[in-house]
mmCIF file with all atom_site columns, C-alpha atoms and ligand atoms in Angstrom:
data_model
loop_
_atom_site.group_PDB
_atom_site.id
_atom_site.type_symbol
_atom_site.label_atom_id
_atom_site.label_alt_id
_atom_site.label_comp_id
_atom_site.label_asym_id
_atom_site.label_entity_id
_atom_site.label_seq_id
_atom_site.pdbx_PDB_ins_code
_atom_site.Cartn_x
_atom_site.Cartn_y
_atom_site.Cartn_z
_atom_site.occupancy
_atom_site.B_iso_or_equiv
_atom_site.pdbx_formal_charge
_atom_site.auth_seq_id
_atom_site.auth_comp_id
_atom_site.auth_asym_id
_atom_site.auth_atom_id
_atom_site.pdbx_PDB_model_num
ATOM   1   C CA . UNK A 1 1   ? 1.148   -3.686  14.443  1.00 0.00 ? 259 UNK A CA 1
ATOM   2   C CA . UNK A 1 2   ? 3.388   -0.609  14.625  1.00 0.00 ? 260 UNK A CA 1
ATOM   3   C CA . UNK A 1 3   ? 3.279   -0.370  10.476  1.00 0.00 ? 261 UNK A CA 1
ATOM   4   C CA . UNK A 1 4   ? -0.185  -0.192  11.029  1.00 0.00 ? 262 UNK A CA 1
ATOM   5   C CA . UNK A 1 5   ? -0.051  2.282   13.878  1.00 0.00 ? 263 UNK A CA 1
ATOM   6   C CA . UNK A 1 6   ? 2.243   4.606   11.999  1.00 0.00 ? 264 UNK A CA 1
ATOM   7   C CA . UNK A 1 7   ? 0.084   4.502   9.028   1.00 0.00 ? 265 UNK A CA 1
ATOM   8   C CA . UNK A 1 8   ? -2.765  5.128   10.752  1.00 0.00 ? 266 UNK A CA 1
ATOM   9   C CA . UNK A 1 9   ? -1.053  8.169   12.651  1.00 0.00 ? 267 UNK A CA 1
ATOM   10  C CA . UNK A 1 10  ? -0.372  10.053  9.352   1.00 0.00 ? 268 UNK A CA 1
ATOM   11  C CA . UNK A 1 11  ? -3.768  9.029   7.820   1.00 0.00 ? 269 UNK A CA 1
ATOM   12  C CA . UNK A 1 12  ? -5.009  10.915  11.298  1.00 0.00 ? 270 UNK A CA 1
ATOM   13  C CA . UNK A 1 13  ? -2.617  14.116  10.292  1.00 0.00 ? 271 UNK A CA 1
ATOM   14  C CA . UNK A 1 14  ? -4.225  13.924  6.845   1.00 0.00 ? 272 UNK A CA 1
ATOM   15  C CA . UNK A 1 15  ? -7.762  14.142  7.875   1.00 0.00 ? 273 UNK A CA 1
ATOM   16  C CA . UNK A 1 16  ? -7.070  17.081  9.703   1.00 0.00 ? 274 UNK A CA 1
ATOM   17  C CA . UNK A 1 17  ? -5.365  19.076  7.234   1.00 0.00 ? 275 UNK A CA 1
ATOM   18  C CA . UNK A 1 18  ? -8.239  18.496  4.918   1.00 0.00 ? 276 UNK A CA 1
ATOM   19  C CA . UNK A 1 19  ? -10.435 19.497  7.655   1.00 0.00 ? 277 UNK A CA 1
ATOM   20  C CA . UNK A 1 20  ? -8.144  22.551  8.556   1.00 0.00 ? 278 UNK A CA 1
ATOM   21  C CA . UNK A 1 21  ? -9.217  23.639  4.551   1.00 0.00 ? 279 UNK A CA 1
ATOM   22  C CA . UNK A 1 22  ? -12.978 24.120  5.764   1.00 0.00 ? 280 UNK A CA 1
ATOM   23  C CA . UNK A 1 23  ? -13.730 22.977  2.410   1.00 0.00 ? 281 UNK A CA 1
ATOM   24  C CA . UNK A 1 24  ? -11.004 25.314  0.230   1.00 0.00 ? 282 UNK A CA 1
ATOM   25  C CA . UNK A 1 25  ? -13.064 25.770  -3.233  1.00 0.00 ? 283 UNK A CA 1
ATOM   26  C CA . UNK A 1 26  ? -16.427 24.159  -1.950  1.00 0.00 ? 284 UNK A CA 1
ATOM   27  C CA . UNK A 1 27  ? -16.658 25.894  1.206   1.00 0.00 ? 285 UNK A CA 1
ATOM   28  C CA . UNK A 1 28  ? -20.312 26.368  2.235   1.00 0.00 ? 286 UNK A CA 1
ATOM   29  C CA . UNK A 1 29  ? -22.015 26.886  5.455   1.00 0.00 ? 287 UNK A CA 1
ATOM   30  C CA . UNK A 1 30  ? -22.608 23.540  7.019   1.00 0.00 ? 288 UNK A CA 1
ATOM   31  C CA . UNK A 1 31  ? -19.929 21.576  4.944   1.00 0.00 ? 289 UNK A CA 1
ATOM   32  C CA . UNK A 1 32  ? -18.421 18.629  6.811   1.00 0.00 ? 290 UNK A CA 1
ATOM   33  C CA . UNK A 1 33  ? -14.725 17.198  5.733   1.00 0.00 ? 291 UNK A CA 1
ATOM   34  C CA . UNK A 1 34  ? -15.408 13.403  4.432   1.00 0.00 ? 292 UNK A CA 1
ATOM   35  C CA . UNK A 1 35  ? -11.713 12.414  4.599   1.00 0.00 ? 293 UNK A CA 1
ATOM   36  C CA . UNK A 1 36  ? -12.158 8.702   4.071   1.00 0.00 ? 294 UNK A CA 1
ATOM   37  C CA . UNK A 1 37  ? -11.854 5.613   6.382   1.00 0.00 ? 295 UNK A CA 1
ATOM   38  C CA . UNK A 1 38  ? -10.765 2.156   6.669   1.00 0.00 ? 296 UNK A CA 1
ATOM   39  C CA . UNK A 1 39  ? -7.538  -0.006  7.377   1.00 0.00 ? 297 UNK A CA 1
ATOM   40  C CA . UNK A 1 40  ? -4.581  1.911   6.989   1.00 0.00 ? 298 UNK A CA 1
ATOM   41  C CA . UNK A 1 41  ? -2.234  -1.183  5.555   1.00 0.00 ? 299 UNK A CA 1
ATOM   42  C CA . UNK A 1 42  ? -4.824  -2.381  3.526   1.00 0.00 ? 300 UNK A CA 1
ATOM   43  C CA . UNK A 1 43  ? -4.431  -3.873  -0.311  1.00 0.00 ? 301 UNK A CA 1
ATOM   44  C CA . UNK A 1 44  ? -7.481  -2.445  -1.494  1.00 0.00 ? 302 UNK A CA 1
ATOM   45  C CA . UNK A 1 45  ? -8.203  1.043   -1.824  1.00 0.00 ? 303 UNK A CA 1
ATOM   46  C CA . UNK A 1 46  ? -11.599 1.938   -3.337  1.00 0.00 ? 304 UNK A CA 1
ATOM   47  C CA . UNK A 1 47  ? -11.608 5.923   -4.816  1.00 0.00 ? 305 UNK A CA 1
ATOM   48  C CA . UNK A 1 48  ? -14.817 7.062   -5.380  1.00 0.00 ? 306 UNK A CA 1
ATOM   49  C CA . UNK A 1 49  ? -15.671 10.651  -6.787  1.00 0.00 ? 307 UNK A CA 1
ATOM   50  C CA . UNK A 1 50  ? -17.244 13.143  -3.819  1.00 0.00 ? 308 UNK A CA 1
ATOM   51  C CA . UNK A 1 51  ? -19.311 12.842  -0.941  1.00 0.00 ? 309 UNK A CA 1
ATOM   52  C CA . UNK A 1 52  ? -23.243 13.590  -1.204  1.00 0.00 ? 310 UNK A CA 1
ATOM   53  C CA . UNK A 1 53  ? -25.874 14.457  1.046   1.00 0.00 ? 311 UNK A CA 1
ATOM   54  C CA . UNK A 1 54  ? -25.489 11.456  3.469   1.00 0.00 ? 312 UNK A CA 1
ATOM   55  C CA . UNK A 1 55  ? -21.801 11.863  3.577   1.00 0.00 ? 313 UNK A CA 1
ATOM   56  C CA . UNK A 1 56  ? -21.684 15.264  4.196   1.00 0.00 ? 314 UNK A CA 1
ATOM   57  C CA . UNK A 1 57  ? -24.004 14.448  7.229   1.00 0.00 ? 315 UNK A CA 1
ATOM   58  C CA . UNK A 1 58  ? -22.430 11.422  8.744   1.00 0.00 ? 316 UNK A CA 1
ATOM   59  C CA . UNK A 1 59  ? -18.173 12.644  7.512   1.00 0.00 ? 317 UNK A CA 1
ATOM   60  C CA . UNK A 1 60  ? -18.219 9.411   5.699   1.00 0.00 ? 318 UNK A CA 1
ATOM   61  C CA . UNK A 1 61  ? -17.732 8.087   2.609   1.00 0.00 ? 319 UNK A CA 1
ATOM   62  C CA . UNK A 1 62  ? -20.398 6.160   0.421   1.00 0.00 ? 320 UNK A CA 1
ATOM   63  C CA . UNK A 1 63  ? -22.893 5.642   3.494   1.00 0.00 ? 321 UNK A CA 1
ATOM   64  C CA . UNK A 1 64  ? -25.793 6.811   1.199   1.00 0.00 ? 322 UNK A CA 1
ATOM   65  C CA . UNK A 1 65  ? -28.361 4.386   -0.952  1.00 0.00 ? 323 UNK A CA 1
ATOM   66  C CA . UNK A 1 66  ? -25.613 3.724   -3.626  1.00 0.00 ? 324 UNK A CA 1
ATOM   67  C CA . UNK A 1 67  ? -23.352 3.354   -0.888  1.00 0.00 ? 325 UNK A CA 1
ATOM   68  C CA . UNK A 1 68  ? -25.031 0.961   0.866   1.00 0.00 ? 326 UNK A CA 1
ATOM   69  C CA . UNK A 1 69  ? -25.305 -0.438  -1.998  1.00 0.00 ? 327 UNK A CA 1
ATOM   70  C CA . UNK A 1 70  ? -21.500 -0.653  -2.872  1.00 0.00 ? 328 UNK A CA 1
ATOM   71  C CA . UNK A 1 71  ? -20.827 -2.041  0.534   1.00 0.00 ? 329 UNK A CA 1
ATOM   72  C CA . UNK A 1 72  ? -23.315 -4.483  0.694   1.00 0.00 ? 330 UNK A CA 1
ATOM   73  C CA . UNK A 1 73  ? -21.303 -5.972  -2.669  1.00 0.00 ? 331 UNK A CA 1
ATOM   74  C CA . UNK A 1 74  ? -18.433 -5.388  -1.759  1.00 0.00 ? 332 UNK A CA 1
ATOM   75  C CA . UNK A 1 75  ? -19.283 -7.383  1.769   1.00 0.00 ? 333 UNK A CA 1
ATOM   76  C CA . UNK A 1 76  ? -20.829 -10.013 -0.298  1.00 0.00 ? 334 UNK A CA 1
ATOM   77  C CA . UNK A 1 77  ? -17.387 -10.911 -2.215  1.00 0.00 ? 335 UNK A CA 1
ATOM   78  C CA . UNK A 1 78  ? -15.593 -10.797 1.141   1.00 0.00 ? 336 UNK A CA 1
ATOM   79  C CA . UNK A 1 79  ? -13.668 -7.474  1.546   1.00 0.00 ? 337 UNK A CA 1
ATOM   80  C CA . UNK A 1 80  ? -15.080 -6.634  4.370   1.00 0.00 ? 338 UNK A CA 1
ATOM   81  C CA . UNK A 1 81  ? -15.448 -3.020  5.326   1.00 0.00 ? 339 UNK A CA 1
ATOM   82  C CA . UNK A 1 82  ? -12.689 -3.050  7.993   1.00 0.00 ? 340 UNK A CA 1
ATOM   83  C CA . UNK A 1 83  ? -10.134 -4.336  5.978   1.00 0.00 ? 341 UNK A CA 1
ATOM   84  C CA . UNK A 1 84  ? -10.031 -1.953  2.704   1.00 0.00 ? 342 UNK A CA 1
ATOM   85  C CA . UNK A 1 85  ? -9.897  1.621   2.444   1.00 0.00 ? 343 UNK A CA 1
ATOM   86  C CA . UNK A 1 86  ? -13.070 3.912   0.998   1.00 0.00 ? 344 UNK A CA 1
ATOM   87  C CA . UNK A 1 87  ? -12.436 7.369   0.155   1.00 0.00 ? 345 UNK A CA 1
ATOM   88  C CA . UNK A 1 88  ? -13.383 10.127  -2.844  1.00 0.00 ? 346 UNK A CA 1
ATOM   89  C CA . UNK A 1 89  ? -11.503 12.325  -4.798  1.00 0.00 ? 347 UNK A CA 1
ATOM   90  C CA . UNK A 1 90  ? -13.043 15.271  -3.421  1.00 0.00 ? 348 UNK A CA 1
ATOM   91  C CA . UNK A 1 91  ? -13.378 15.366  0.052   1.00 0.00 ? 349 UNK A CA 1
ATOM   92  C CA . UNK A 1 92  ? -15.828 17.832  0.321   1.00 0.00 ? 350 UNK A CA 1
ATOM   93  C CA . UNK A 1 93  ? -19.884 17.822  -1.520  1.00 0.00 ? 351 UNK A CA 1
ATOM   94  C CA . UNK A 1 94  ? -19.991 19.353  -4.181  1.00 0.00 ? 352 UNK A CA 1
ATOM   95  C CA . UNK A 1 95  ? -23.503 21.457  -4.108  1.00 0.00 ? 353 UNK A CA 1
ATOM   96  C CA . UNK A 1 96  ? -26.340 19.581  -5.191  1.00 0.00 ? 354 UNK A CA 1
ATOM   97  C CA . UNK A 1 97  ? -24.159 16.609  -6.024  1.00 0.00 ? 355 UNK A CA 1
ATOM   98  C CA . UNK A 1 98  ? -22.844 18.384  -8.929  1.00 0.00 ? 356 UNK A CA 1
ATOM   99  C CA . UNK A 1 99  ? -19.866 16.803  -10.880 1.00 0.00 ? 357 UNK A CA 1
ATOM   100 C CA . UNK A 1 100 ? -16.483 18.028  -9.192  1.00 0.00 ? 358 UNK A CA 1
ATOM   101 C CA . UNK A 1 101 ? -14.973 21.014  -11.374 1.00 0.00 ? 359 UNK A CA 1
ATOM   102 C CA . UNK A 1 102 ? -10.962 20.566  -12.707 1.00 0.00 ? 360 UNK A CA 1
ATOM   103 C CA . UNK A 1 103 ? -10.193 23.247  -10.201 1.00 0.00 ? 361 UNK A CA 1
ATOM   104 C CA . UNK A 1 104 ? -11.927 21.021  -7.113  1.00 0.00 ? 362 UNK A CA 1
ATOM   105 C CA . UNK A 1 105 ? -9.848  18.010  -8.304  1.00 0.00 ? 363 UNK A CA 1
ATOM   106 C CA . UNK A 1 106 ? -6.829  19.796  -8.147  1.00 0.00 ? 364 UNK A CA 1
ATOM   107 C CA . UNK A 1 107 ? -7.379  21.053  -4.954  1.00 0.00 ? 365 UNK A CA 1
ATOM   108 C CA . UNK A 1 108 ? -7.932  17.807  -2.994  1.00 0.00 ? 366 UNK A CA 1
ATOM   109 C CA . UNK A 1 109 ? -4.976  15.794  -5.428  1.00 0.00 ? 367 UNK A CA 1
ATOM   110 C CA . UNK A 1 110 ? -2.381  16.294  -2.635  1.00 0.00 ? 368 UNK A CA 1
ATOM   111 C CA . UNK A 1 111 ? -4.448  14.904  0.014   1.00 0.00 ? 369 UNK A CA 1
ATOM   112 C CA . UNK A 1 112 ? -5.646  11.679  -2.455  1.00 0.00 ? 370 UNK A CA 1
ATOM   113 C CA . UNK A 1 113 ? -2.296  11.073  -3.291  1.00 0.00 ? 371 UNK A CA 1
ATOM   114 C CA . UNK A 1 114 ? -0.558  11.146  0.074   1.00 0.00 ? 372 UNK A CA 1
ATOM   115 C CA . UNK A 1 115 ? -3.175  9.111   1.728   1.00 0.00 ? 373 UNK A CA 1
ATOM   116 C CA . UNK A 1 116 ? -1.805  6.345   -1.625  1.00 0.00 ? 374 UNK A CA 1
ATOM   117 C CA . UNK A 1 117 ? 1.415   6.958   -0.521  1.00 0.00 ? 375 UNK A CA 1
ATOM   118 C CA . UNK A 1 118 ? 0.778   6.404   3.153   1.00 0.00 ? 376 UNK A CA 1
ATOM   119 C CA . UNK A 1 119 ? -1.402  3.118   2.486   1.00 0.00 ? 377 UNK A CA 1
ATOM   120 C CA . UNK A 1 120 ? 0.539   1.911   -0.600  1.00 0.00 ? 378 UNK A CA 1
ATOM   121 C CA . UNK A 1 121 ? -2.339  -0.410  -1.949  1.00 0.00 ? 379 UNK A CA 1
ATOM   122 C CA . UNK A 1 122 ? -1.477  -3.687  -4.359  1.00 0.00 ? 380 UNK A CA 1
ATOM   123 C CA . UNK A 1 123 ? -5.322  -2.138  -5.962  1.00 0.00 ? 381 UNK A CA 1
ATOM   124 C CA . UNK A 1 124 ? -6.664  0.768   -6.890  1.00 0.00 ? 382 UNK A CA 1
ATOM   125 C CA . UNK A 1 125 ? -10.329 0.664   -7.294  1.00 0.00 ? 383 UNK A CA 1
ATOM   126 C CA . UNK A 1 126 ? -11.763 3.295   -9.182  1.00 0.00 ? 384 UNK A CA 1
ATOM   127 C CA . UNK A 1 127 ? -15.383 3.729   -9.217  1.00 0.00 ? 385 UNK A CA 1
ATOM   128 C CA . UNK A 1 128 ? -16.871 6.000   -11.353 1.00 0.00 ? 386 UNK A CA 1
ATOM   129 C CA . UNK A 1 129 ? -14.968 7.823   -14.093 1.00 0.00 ? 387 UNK A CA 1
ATOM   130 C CA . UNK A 1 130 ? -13.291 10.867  -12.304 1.00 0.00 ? 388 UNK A CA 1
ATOM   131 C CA . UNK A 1 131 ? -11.666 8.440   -10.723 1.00 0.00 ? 389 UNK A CA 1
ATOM   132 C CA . UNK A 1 132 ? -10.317 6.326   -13.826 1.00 0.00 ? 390 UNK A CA 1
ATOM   133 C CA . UNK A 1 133 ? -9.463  9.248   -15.361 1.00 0.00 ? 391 UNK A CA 1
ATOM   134 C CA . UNK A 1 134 ? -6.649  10.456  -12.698 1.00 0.00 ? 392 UNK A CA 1
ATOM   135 C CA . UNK A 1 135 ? -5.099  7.396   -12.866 1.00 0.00 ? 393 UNK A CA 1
ATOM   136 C CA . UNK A 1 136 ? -5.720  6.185   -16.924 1.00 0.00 ? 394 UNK A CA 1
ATOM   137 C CA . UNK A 1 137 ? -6.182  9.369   -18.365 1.00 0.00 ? 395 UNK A CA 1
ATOM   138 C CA . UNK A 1 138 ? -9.231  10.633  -19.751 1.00 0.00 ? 396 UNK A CA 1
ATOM   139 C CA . UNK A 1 139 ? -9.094  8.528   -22.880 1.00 0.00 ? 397 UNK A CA 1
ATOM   140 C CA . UNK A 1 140 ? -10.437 5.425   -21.999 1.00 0.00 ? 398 UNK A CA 1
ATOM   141 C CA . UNK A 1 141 ? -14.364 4.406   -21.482 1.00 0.00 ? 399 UNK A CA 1
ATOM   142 C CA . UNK A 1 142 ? -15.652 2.816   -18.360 1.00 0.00 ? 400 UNK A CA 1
ATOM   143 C CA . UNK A 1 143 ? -18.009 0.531   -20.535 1.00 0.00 ? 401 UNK A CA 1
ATOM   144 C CA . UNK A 1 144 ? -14.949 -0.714  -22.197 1.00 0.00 ? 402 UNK A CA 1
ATOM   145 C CA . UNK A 1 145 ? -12.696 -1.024  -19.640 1.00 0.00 ? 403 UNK A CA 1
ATOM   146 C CA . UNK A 1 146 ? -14.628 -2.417  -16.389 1.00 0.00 ? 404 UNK A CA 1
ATOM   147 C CA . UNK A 1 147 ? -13.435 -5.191  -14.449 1.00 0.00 ? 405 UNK A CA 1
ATOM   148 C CA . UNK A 1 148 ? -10.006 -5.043  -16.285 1.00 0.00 ? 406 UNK A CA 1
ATOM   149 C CA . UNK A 1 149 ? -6.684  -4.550  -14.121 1.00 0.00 ? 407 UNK A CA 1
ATOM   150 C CA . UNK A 1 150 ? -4.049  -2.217  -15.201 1.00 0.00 ? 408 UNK A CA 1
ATOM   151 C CA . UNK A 1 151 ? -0.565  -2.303  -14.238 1.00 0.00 ? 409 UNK A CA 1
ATOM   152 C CA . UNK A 1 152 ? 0.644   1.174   -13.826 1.00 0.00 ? 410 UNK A CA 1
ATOM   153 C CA . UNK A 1 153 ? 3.929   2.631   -12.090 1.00 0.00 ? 411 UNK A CA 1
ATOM   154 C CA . UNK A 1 154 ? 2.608   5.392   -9.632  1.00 0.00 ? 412 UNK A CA 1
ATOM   155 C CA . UNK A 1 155 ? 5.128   7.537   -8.650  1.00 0.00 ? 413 UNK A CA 1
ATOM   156 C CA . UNK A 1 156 ? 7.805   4.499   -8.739  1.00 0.00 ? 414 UNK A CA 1
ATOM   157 C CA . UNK A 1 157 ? 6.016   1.932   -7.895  1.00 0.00 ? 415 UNK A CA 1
ATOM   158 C CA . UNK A 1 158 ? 3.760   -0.937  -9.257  1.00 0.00 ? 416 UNK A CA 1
ATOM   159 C CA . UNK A 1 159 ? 0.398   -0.879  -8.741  1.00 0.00 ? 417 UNK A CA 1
ATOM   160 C CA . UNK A 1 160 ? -2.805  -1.989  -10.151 1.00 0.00 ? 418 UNK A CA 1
ATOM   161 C CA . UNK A 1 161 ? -5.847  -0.252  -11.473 1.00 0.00 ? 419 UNK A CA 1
ATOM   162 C CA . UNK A 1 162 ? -8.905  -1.658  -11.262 1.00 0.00 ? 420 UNK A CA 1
ATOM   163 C CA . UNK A 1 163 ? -12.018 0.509   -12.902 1.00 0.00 ? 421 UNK A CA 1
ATOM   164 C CA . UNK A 1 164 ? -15.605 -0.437  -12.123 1.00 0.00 ? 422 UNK A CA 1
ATOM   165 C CA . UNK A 1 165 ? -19.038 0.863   -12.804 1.00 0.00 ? 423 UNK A CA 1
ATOM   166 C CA . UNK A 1 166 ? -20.113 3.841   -10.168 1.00 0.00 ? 424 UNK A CA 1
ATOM   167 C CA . UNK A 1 167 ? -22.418 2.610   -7.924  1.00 0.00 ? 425 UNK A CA 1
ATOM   168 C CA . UNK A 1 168 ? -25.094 5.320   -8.436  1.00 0.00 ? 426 UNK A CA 1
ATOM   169 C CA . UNK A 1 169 ? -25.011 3.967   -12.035 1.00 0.00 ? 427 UNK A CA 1
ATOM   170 C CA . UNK A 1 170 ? -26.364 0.583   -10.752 1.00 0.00 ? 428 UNK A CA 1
ATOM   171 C CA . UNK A 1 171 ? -29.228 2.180   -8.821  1.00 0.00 ? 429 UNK A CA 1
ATOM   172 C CA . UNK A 1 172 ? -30.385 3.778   -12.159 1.00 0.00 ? 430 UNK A CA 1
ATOM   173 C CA . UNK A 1 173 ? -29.579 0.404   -14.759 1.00 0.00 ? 431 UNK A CA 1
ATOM   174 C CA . UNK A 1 174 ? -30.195 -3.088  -13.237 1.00 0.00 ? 432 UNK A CA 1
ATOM   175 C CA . UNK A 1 175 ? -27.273 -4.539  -16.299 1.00 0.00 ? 433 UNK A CA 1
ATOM   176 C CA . UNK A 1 176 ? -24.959 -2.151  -14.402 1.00 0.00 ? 434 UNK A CA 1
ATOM   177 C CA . UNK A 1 177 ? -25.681 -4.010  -11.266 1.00 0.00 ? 435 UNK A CA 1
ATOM   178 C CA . UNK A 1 178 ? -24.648 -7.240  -12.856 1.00 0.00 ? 436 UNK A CA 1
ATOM   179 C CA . UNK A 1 179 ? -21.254 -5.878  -14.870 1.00 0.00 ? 437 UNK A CA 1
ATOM   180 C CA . UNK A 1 180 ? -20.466 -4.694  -11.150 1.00 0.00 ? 438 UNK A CA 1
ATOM   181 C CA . UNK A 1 181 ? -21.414 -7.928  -9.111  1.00 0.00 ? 439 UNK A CA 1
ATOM   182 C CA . UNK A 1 182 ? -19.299 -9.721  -12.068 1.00 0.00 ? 440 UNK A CA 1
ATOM   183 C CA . UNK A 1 183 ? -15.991 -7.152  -11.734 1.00 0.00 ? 441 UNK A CA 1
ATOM   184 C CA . UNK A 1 184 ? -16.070 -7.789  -7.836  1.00 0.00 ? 442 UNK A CA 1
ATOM   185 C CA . UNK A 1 185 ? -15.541 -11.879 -8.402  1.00 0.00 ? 443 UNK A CA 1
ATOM   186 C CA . UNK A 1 186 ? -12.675 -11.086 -10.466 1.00 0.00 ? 444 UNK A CA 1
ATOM   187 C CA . UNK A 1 187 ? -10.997 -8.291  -8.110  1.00 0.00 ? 445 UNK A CA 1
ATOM   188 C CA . UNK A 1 188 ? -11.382 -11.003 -5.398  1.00 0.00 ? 446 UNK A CA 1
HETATM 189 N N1 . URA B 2 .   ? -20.604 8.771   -4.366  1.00 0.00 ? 103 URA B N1 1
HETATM 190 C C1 . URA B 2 .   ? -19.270 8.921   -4.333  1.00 0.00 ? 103 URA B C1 1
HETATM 191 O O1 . URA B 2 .   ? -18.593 8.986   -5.340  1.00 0.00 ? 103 URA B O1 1
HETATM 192 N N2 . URA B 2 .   ? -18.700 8.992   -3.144  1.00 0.00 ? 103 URA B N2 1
HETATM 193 C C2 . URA B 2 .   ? -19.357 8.898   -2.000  1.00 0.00 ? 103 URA B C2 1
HETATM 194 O O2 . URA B 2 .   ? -18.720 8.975   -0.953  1.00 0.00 ? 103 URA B O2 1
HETATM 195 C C3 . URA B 2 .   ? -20.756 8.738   -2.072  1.00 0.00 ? 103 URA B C3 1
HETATM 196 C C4 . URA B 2 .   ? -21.350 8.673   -3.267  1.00 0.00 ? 103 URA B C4 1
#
């Protein structure tokens, strides 16, 4: 209970230094921090890409139609919303949804990788392919590579990577739907 209290503590002091950055490169009247959420000494730590519309609104993370639609899954299989972790990349929206820019990545990379550190996950699920890239480069394919785990060390340690479909891909390609419902029996 403490480990879990301690973790949670510095996840706290995390959210409000991205807050405290009123949105560094993507600063724009009526931005909202969307720092992530979930249990702090969880296994399973799903990394999406940026908050939208409905996550800008609400300051949380895949709460819009795809991700209802990601939860609902993910609910489905058993990993139930309290016990992983759900955050983005970038913790800000890009405008109009736009794809984050090398420069916005960079930004928000301290904050994604100390809120790793802090949680230290068994999984990393990556959803989308921003998110595969950081942590399999930028040479692999998400059509290839779905549903596969990958060992990798992250900054000393072991952990596995676990790329699946973006949600939002689903919504516009039923197969997609299906590769994704498939990739959640084998994370469980
Ligand atoms: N898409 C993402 O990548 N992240 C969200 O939080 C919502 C939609």
């Amino acid at each position: 209970v403490n480990k879990i209290m301690d973790k949670q503590k510095l996840l706290d002091e995390i959210a409000k230094k991205i807050e405290e950055t009123e949105g560094g490169p993507l600063k724009a009247p009526g931005i909202n921090s969307v720092p992530g959420e979930g249990n702090p000494d969880t296994d399973v730590f799903f990394c999406g890409e940026a908050p939208g519309f409905n996550e800008n609104e609400q300051k949380r993370p895949f709460v819009g139609v795809s991700g209802k639609l990601l939860r609902r899954v993910m609910v489905e299989n058993g990993f139930l919303e309290k016990d992983v972790f759900i955050t983005n990349i970038v913790k800000f929206r890009p405008p109009e949804n736009r794809d984050p820019t090398p420069q916005e990545i960079e930004f928000f990379k301290p904050f994604l990788d100390k809120q790793i550190e802090i949680i230290d996950p068994k999984v990393i699920v990556t959803l989308g392919r921003f998110s595969m890239y950081k942590f399999l480069g930028e040479g692999v394919g998400i059509t290839r590579i779905h549903g596969q785990p990958h060992s990798i060390n992250w900054h000393g340690k072991t952990v596995t990577i676990f790329p699946m479909f973006h949600p939002a891909a689903a919504l516009r390609d039923p197969s997609t739907m299906k590769f994704i419902k498939e990739d959640f029996i084998k994370l469980k």
